[in-house]
PDB file of C-alpha atoms in Angstrom:
ATOM      1  CA  ASP A  19      13.602  -0.040   9.667  1.00  0.00           C
ATOM      2  CA  VAL A  20      12.516   1.468   6.339  1.00  0.00           C
ATOM      3  CA  LYS A  21      11.262   4.905   6.587  1.00  0.00           C
ATOM      4  CA  VAL A  22       8.941   6.833   3.925  1.00  0.00           C
ATOM      5  CA  THR A  23       8.155  10.316   5.133  1.00  0.00           C
ATOM      6  CA  GLN A  24       5.820  12.726   3.523  1.00  0.00           C
ATOM      7  CA  SER A  25       6.117  16.464   3.877  1.00  0.00           C
ATOM      8  CA  SER A  26       2.959  17.022   5.470  1.00  0.00           C
ATOM      9  CA  ARG A  27       0.113  15.162   7.185  1.00  0.00           C
ATOM     10  CA  TYR A  28      -2.573  17.675   6.368  1.00  0.00           C
ATOM     11  CA  LEU A  29      -2.730  20.644   3.788  1.00  0.00           C
ATOM     12  CA  VAL A  30      -5.455  22.962   2.797  1.00  0.00           C
ATOM     13  CA  LYS A  31      -5.004  24.647  -0.672  1.00  0.00           C
ATOM     14  CA  ARG A  32      -7.306  26.874  -2.803  1.00  0.00           C
ATOM     15  CA  THR A  33      -8.555  25.995  -6.331  1.00  0.00           C
ATOM     16  CA  GLY A  34      -6.027  26.848  -8.836  1.00  0.00           C
ATOM     17  CA  GLU A  35      -3.008  26.786  -6.663  1.00  0.00           C
ATOM     18  CA  LYS A  36       0.116  24.852  -7.492  1.00  0.00           C
ATOM     19  CA  VAL A  37       0.588  22.313  -4.930  1.00  0.00           C
ATOM     20  CA  PHE A  38       3.955  20.306  -3.959  1.00  0.00           C
ATOM     21  CA  LEU A  39       3.853  16.889  -2.117  1.00  0.00           C
ATOM     22  CA  GLU A  40       7.320  15.671  -1.272  1.00  0.00           C
ATOM     23  CA  CYS A  41       8.192  12.169  -0.329  1.00  0.00           C
ATOM     24  CA  VAL A  42      11.585  10.990   0.783  1.00  0.00           C
ATOM     25  CA  GLN A  43      12.737   7.303   1.584  1.00  0.00           C
ATOM     26  CA  ASP A  44      15.996   6.250   3.368  1.00  0.00           C
ATOM     27  CA  MET A  45      16.464   2.788   2.184  1.00  0.00           C
ATOM     28  CA  ASP A  46      17.989   3.479  -1.145  1.00  0.00           C
ATOM     29  CA  HIS A  47      15.007   1.760  -2.927  1.00  0.00           C
ATOM     30  CA  GLU A  48      15.092   2.223  -6.846  1.00  0.00           C
ATOM     31  CA  ASN A  49      11.245   2.357  -7.182  1.00  0.00           C
ATOM     32  CA  MET A  50       9.015   4.918  -5.694  1.00  0.00           C
ATOM     33  CA  PHE A  51       5.094   5.624  -6.329  1.00  0.00           C
ATOM     34  CA  TRP A  52       2.386   8.015  -5.744  1.00  0.00           C
ATOM     35  CA  TYR A  53      -1.082   6.925  -5.102  1.00  0.00           C
ATOM     36  CA  ARG A  54      -4.481   8.519  -4.040  1.00  0.00           C
ATOM     37  CA  GLN A  55      -6.885   6.780  -1.738  1.00  0.00           C
ATOM     38  CA  ASP A  56     -10.527   7.761  -1.917  1.00  0.00           C
ATOM     39  CA  PRO A  57     -13.646   6.009  -0.112  1.00  0.00           C
ATOM     40  CA  GLY A  58     -15.001   3.484  -2.272  1.00  0.00           C
ATOM     41  CA  LEU A  59     -12.371   3.732  -4.982  1.00  0.00           C
ATOM     42  CA  GLY A  60      -9.498   2.125  -2.992  1.00  0.00           C
ATOM     43  CA  LEU A  61      -5.928   2.558  -3.834  1.00  0.00           C
ATOM     44  CA  ARG A  62      -5.195   4.368  -7.422  1.00  0.00           C
ATOM     45  CA  LEU A  63      -1.706   4.681  -9.010  1.00  0.00           C
ATOM     46  CA  ILE A  64      -0.892   8.218 -10.115  1.00  0.00           C
ATOM     47  CA  TYR A  65       2.590   8.012 -11.070  1.00  0.00           C
ATOM     48  CA  PHE A  66       5.579   5.971 -10.347  1.00  0.00           C
ATOM     49  CA  SER A  67       9.387   6.104 -10.994  1.00  0.00           C
ATOM     50  CA  TYR A  68      11.634   3.157 -11.385  1.00  0.00           C
ATOM     51  CA  ASP A  69      14.766   5.341 -11.065  1.00  0.00           C
ATOM     52  CA  VAL A  70      16.223   8.688 -11.026  1.00  0.00           C
ATOM     53  CA  LYS A  71      14.879  11.007 -13.627  1.00  0.00           C
ATOM     54  CA  MET A  72      12.612   8.059 -14.876  1.00  0.00           C
ATOM     55  CA  LYS A  73       8.842   8.201 -14.489  1.00  0.00           C
ATOM     56  CA  GLU A  74       5.757   6.346 -15.788  1.00  0.00           C
ATOM     57  CA  LYS A  75       2.160   7.317 -15.815  1.00  0.00           C
ATOM     58  CA  GLY A  76      -0.281   5.164 -13.645  1.00  0.00           C
ATOM     59  CA  ASP A  77      -3.801   4.915 -13.888  1.00  0.00           C
ATOM     60  CA  ILE A  78      -4.838   8.563 -13.012  1.00  0.00           C
ATOM     61  CA  PRO A  79      -2.082  10.786 -14.162  1.00  0.00           C
ATOM     62  CA  GLU A  80      -4.259  13.627 -15.536  1.00  0.00           C
ATOM     63  CA  GLY A  81      -3.645  16.913 -13.504  1.00  0.00           C
ATOM     64  CA  TYR A  82      -0.565  15.717 -11.966  1.00  0.00           C
ATOM     65  CA  SER A  83       3.142  15.671 -12.676  1.00  0.00           C
ATOM     66  CA  VAL A  84       6.099  14.321 -10.745  1.00  0.00           C
ATOM     67  CA  SER A  85       9.730  14.847 -10.293  1.00  0.00           C
ATOM     68  CA  ARG A  86      12.593  12.678  -9.253  1.00  0.00           C
ATOM     69  CA  GLU A  87      15.769  14.356  -9.372  1.00  0.00           C
ATOM     70  CA  LYS A  88      17.450  12.397  -6.472  1.00  0.00           C
ATOM     71  CA  LYS A  89      17.102   8.731  -5.759  1.00  0.00           C
ATOM     72  CA  GLU A  90      15.604   9.248  -2.206  1.00  0.00           C
ATOM     73  CA  ARG A  91      13.142  11.952  -3.035  1.00  0.00           C
ATOM     74  CA  PHE A  92      10.004  11.764  -5.301  1.00  0.00           C
ATOM     75  CA  SER A  93       7.700  14.804  -5.593  1.00  0.00           C
ATOM     76  CA  LEU A  94       4.010  15.100  -6.743  1.00  0.00           C
ATOM     77  CA  ILE A  95       3.017  18.069  -8.207  1.00  0.00           C
ATOM     78  CA  LEU A  96      -0.764  19.464  -8.751  1.00  0.00           C
ATOM     79  CA  GLU A  97      -0.006  22.029 -11.455  1.00  0.00           C
ATOM     80  CA  SER A  98      -3.432  23.752 -10.920  1.00  0.00           C
ATOM     81  CA  ALA A  99      -5.397  22.096  -7.830  1.00  0.00           C
ATOM     82  CA  SER A 100      -9.002  21.417  -8.203  1.00  0.00           C
ATOM     83  CA  THR A 101     -11.671  20.468  -5.846  1.00  0.00           C
ATOM     84  CA  ASN A 102     -11.662  16.738  -7.239  1.00  0.00           C
ATOM     85  CA  GLN A 103      -8.245  16.353  -6.131  1.00  0.00           C
ATOM     86  CA  THR A 104      -9.151  16.575  -2.411  1.00  0.00           C
ATOM     87  CA  SER A 105      -8.009  13.268  -1.346  1.00  0.00           C
ATOM     88  CA  MET A 106      -5.396  11.191   0.888  1.00  0.00           C
ATOM     89  CA  TYR A 107      -2.353  11.058  -1.166  1.00  0.00           C
ATOM     90  CA  LEU A 108       0.281   8.084  -0.229  1.00  0.00           C
ATOM     91  CA  CYS A 109       3.829   7.663  -1.393  1.00  0.00           C
ATOM     92  CA  ALA A 110       5.560   4.250  -1.178  1.00  0.00           C
ATOM     93  CA  SER A 111       8.936   2.931  -2.187  1.00  0.00           C
ATOM     94  CA  ARG A 112      10.249  -0.519  -3.141  1.00  0.00           C
ATOM     95  CA  GLY A 113      13.443  -2.321  -3.755  1.00  0.00           C
ATOM     96  CA  LEU A 114      14.563  -4.668  -6.242  1.00  0.00           C
ATOM     97  CA  LEU A 115      14.989  -7.602  -3.890  1.00  0.00           C
ATOM     98  CA  PHE A 116      12.277 -10.306  -3.202  1.00  0.00           C
ATOM     99  CA  PRO A 117       9.448 -10.170  -2.052  1.00  0.00           C
ATOM    100  CA  TYR A 118       9.178  -6.678  -3.449  1.00  0.00           C
ATOM    101  CA  GLU A 119       6.875  -5.254  -0.798  1.00  0.00           C
ATOM    102  CA  GLN A 120       6.060  -1.643  -0.925  1.00  0.00           C
ATOM    103  CA  TYR A 121       6.642   0.613   2.042  1.00  0.00           C
ATOM    104  CA  PHE A 122       4.433   3.483   2.394  1.00  0.00           C
ATOM    105  CA  GLY A 123       4.500   6.762   4.024  1.00  0.00           C
ATOM    106  CA  PRO A 124       1.968   8.171   6.615  1.00  0.00           C
ATOM    107  CA  GLY A 125       0.126   9.971   3.834  1.00  0.00           C
ATOM    108  CA  THR A 126      -0.997  13.633   3.093  1.00  0.00           C
ATOM    109  CA  ARG A 127      -4.724  14.492   3.452  1.00  0.00           C
ATOM    110  CA  LEU A 128      -5.129  17.324   0.965  1.00  0.00           C
ATOM    111  CA  THR A 129      -8.050  19.369   0.773  1.00  0.00           C
ATOM    112  CA  VAL A 130      -8.842  21.729  -2.072  1.00  0.00           C
ATOM    113  CA  THR A 131     -11.383  24.505  -1.370  1.00  0.00           C
TER     114      THR A 131
ATOM    115  CA  ASP B 297      -3.779 -10.318 -10.643  1.00  0.00           C
ATOM    116  CA  ALA B 298      -6.278 -12.909  -9.225  1.00  0.00           C
ATOM    117  CA  LYS B 299      -9.305 -11.554  -7.603  1.00  0.00           C
ATOM    118  CA  THR B 300      -9.620 -12.066  -3.812  1.00  0.00           C
ATOM    119  CA  THR B 301     -12.592 -12.208  -1.520  1.00  0.00           C
ATOM    120  CA  GLN B 302     -12.504 -11.197   2.109  1.00  0.00           C
ATOM    121  CA  PRO B 303     -15.310 -10.673   4.730  1.00  0.00           C
ATOM    122  CA  THR B 304     -16.303  -6.988   4.971  1.00  0.00           C
ATOM    123  CA  SER B 305     -15.768  -6.842   8.887  1.00  0.00           C
ATOM    124  CA  MET B 306     -14.840  -8.990  11.805  1.00  0.00           C
ATOM    125  CA  ASP B 307     -14.472  -8.714  15.527  1.00  0.00           C
ATOM    126  CA  CYS B 308     -11.823 -10.338  17.999  1.00  0.00           C
ATOM    127  CA  ALA B 309     -11.446 -10.088  21.738  1.00  0.00           C
ATOM    128  CA  GLU B 310      -8.046  -8.417  23.015  1.00  0.00           C
ATOM    129  CA  GLY B 311      -5.625 -11.288  23.382  1.00  0.00           C
ATOM    130  CA  ARG B 312      -7.187 -13.785  21.371  1.00  0.00           C
ATOM    131  CA  ALA B 313      -6.200 -15.050  18.024  1.00  0.00           C
ATOM    132  CA  ALA B 314      -7.654 -13.196  15.027  1.00  0.00           C
ATOM    133  CA  ASN B 315      -8.086 -15.250  11.917  1.00  0.00           C
ATOM    134  CA  LEU B 316      -8.646 -13.477   8.812  1.00  0.00           C
ATOM    135  CA  PRO B 317      -9.766 -15.622   5.710  1.00  0.00           C
ATOM    136  CA  CYS B 318      -9.238 -14.716   2.139  1.00  0.00           C
ATOM    137  CA  ASN B 319     -10.447 -16.497  -0.948  1.00  0.00           C
ATOM    138  CA  HIS B 320      -8.511 -16.567  -4.191  1.00  0.00           C
ATOM    139  CA  SER B 321      -9.844 -19.408  -6.399  1.00  0.00           C
ATOM    140  CA  THR B 322      -8.388 -18.133  -9.398  1.00  0.00           C
ATOM    141  CA  ILE B 323      -5.001 -18.098  -8.282  1.00  0.00           C
ATOM    142  CA  SER B 324      -2.312 -19.157 -10.906  1.00  0.00           C
ATOM    143  CA  GLY B 325       0.897 -21.176 -10.014  1.00  0.00           C
ATOM    144  CA  ASN B 326       3.161 -18.130  -9.995  1.00  0.00           C
ATOM    145  CA  GLU B 327       1.301 -15.694  -8.031  1.00  0.00           C
ATOM    146  CA  TYR B 328       1.923 -14.979  -4.453  1.00  0.00           C
ATOM    147  CA  VAL B 329      -0.364 -14.181  -1.594  1.00  0.00           C
ATOM    148  CA  TYR B 330       0.579 -10.955   0.065  1.00  0.00           C
ATOM    149  CA  TRP B 331      -1.141  -9.427   3.030  1.00  0.00           C
ATOM    150  CA  TYR B 332      -1.092  -5.803   3.921  1.00  0.00           C
ATOM    151  CA  ARG B 333      -2.909  -3.733   6.624  1.00  0.00           C
ATOM    152  CA  GLN B 334      -3.887  -0.065   6.873  1.00  0.00           C
ATOM    153  CA  ILE B 335      -4.509   1.490  10.398  1.00  0.00           C
ATOM    154  CA  HIS B 336      -6.861   4.644  10.511  1.00  0.00           C
ATOM    155  CA  SER B 337      -5.064   7.564   9.030  1.00  0.00           C
ATOM    156  CA  GLN B 338      -1.995   5.783   8.261  1.00  0.00           C
ATOM    157  CA  GLY B 339      -0.313   4.417   5.040  1.00  0.00           C
ATOM    158  CA  PRO B 340      -0.691   0.748   4.375  1.00  0.00           C
ATOM    159  CA  GLN B 341       1.809  -1.722   5.999  1.00  0.00           C
ATOM    160  CA  TYR B 342       3.120  -4.703   4.596  1.00  0.00           C
ATOM    161  CA  ILE B 343       2.593  -7.784   6.981  1.00  0.00           C
ATOM    162  CA  ILE B 344       3.577 -11.321   5.178  1.00  0.00           C
ATOM    163  CA  HIS B 345       3.604 -13.026   1.827  1.00  0.00           C
ATOM    164  CA  GLY B 346       3.690 -16.586   0.842  1.00  0.00           C
ATOM    165  CA  LEU B 347       3.598 -19.110  -2.216  1.00  0.00           C
ATOM    166  CA  LYS B 348       2.321 -22.377  -0.855  1.00  0.00           C
ATOM    167  CA  ASN B 349       4.037 -22.849   2.379  1.00  0.00           C
ATOM    168  CA  ASN B 350       2.769 -21.715   5.632  1.00  0.00           C
ATOM    169  CA  GLU B 351       4.832 -18.606   6.700  1.00  0.00           C
ATOM    170  CA  THR B 352       5.235 -16.788  10.241  1.00  0.00           C
ATOM    171  CA  ASN B 353       7.078 -13.588  11.027  1.00  0.00           C
ATOM    172  CA  GLU B 354       7.144 -11.391  13.821  1.00  0.00           C
ATOM    173  CA  MET B 355       3.654  -9.828  12.973  1.00  0.00           C
ATOM    174  CA  ALA B 356       1.589 -12.968  11.797  1.00  0.00           C
ATOM    175  CA  SER B 357       1.293 -16.344  10.548  1.00  0.00           C
ATOM    176  CA  LEU B 358      -0.068 -17.006   6.943  1.00  0.00           C
ATOM    177  CA  ILE B 359      -1.636 -20.453   6.234  1.00  0.00           C
ATOM    178  CA  ILE B 360      -2.364 -21.432   2.720  1.00  0.00           C
ATOM    179  CA  THR B 361      -4.360 -24.283   1.713  1.00  0.00           C
ATOM    180  CA  GLU B 362      -3.170 -27.071  -0.341  1.00  0.00           C
ATOM    181  CA  ASP B 363      -4.885 -26.272  -3.349  1.00  0.00           C
ATOM    182  CA  ARG B 364      -3.800 -22.551  -2.928  1.00  0.00           C
ATOM    183  CA  LYS B 365      -7.321 -21.481  -3.469  1.00  0.00           C
ATOM    184  CA  SER B 366      -7.716 -19.790   0.175  1.00  0.00           C
ATOM    185  CA  SER B 367      -5.420 -18.571   3.115  1.00  0.00           C
ATOM    186  CA  THR B 368      -5.842 -17.141   6.444  1.00  0.00           C
ATOM    187  CA  LEU B 369      -3.720 -14.589   8.232  1.00  0.00           C
ATOM    188  CA  ILE B 370      -3.377 -15.186  11.810  1.00  0.00           C
ATOM    189  CA  LEU B 371      -2.612 -12.460  14.462  1.00  0.00           C
ATOM    190  CA  PRO B 372      -1.861 -14.699  17.363  1.00  0.00           C
ATOM    191  CA  HIS B 373      -2.321 -12.344  20.323  1.00  0.00           C
ATOM    192  CA  ALA B 374      -4.381  -9.579  18.966  1.00  0.00           C
ATOM    193  CA  THR B 375      -4.047  -6.234  20.694  1.00  0.00           C
ATOM    194  CA  LEU B 376      -6.064  -2.883  20.312  1.00  0.00           C
ATOM    195  CA  ARG B 377      -3.242  -1.727  17.920  1.00  0.00           C
ATOM    196  CA  ASP B 378      -4.241  -4.471  15.501  1.00  0.00           C
ATOM    197  CA  THR B 379      -7.531  -2.684  14.745  1.00  0.00           C
ATOM    198  CA  ALA B 380      -7.210  -1.957  11.045  1.00  0.00           C
ATOM    199  CA  VAL B 381      -8.420  -2.868   7.359  1.00  0.00           C
ATOM    200  CA  TYR B 382      -6.550  -5.881   6.312  1.00  0.00           C
ATOM    201  CA  TYR B 383      -6.114  -6.257   2.685  1.00  0.00           C
ATOM    202  CA  CYS B 384      -5.088  -9.800   0.824  1.00  0.00           C
ATOM    203  CA  ILE B 385      -3.491  -9.322  -2.546  1.00  0.00           C
ATOM    204  CA  VAL B 386      -2.579 -12.124  -5.006  1.00  0.00           C
ATOM    205  CA  ARG B 387      -0.067 -11.223  -7.589  1.00  0.00           C
ATOM    206  CA  VAL B 388       3.039 -11.997  -9.637  1.00  0.00           C
ATOM    207  CA  HIS B 389       5.923 -10.570  -7.891  1.00  0.00           C
ATOM    208  CA  GLN B 390       8.285 -10.029 -10.729  1.00  0.00           C
ATOM    209  CA  GLY B 391       7.783  -7.047 -12.804  1.00  0.00           C
ATOM    210  CA  ALA B 392       4.321  -6.235 -10.806  1.00  0.00           C
ATOM    211  CA  GLN B 393       4.276  -2.495 -10.000  1.00  0.00           C
ATOM    212  CA  LYS B 394       1.111  -1.062  -8.672  1.00  0.00           C
ATOM    213  CA  LEU B 395      -0.623  -2.520  -5.677  1.00  0.00           C
ATOM    214  CA  VAL B 396      -4.426  -2.676  -5.827  1.00  0.00           C
ATOM    215  CA  PHE B 397      -6.501  -3.310  -2.942  1.00  0.00           C
ATOM    216  CA  GLY B 398      -9.909  -4.437  -2.733  1.00  0.00           C
ATOM    217  CA  GLN B 399     -12.385  -3.810  -0.079  1.00  0.00           C
ATOM    218  CA  GLY B 400     -10.441  -5.542   2.653  1.00  0.00           C
ATOM    219  CA  THR B 401     -11.502  -6.701   6.096  1.00  0.00           C
ATOM    220  CA  ARG B 402     -12.277  -4.257   8.667  1.00  0.00           C
ATOM    221  CA  LEU B 403     -10.612  -6.039  11.888  1.00  0.00           C
ATOM    222  CA  THR B 404     -11.940  -4.691  15.282  1.00  0.00           C
ATOM    223  CA  ILE B 405     -10.140  -5.609  18.377  1.00  0.00           C
ATOM    224  CA  ASN B 406     -12.436  -5.192  21.364  1.00  0.00           C
ATOM    225  CA  PRO B 407     -11.197  -4.830  25.131  1.00  0.00           C
TER     226      PRO B 407
END
């Protein structure tokens, strides 16, 4: 079974702190994604990476950066956390074979106070 | 990606079949129907996909109408652990990157 793990289930940070969220997948998938999920807004793509050291902005990249130094690991960085970044953060990975389904991690619920 | 319409919520008794409908009247010929679900406080989980034929796997069955304008996800023997929000998505699989979930159907399995 594909396994996508995220470094924390729950995280509380203060405004202005630098926050690192890590995601690791064990299926040798090329593509990895970071989403945030908020009530009433659904799933929104922050960044994705289609290969090591490659990244593309999603729909809401402002205030975030990413790093993919190894194929299995994709990190999301909040440079200076703000209260409007309080959210559920979901990491996903996807291979290059049909049907291209995405496998999600359990999520990190981040609260910025 | 084509727009989908699902009921906001549904109830089903444990052990019975849960039938979740999805309308996608603007689906185009190269778009697939995918179903995901999200159990509370967990990440979304892929369930099944189809193009025009009915599909079955260990989790569920997918029935797609002949005109492809609607589909039904069937959980044959629902358990309490099937309580979740179910999302129907229509998309072209090649080159598609992000997933976009609508509101989905909140399915509650009752004992």
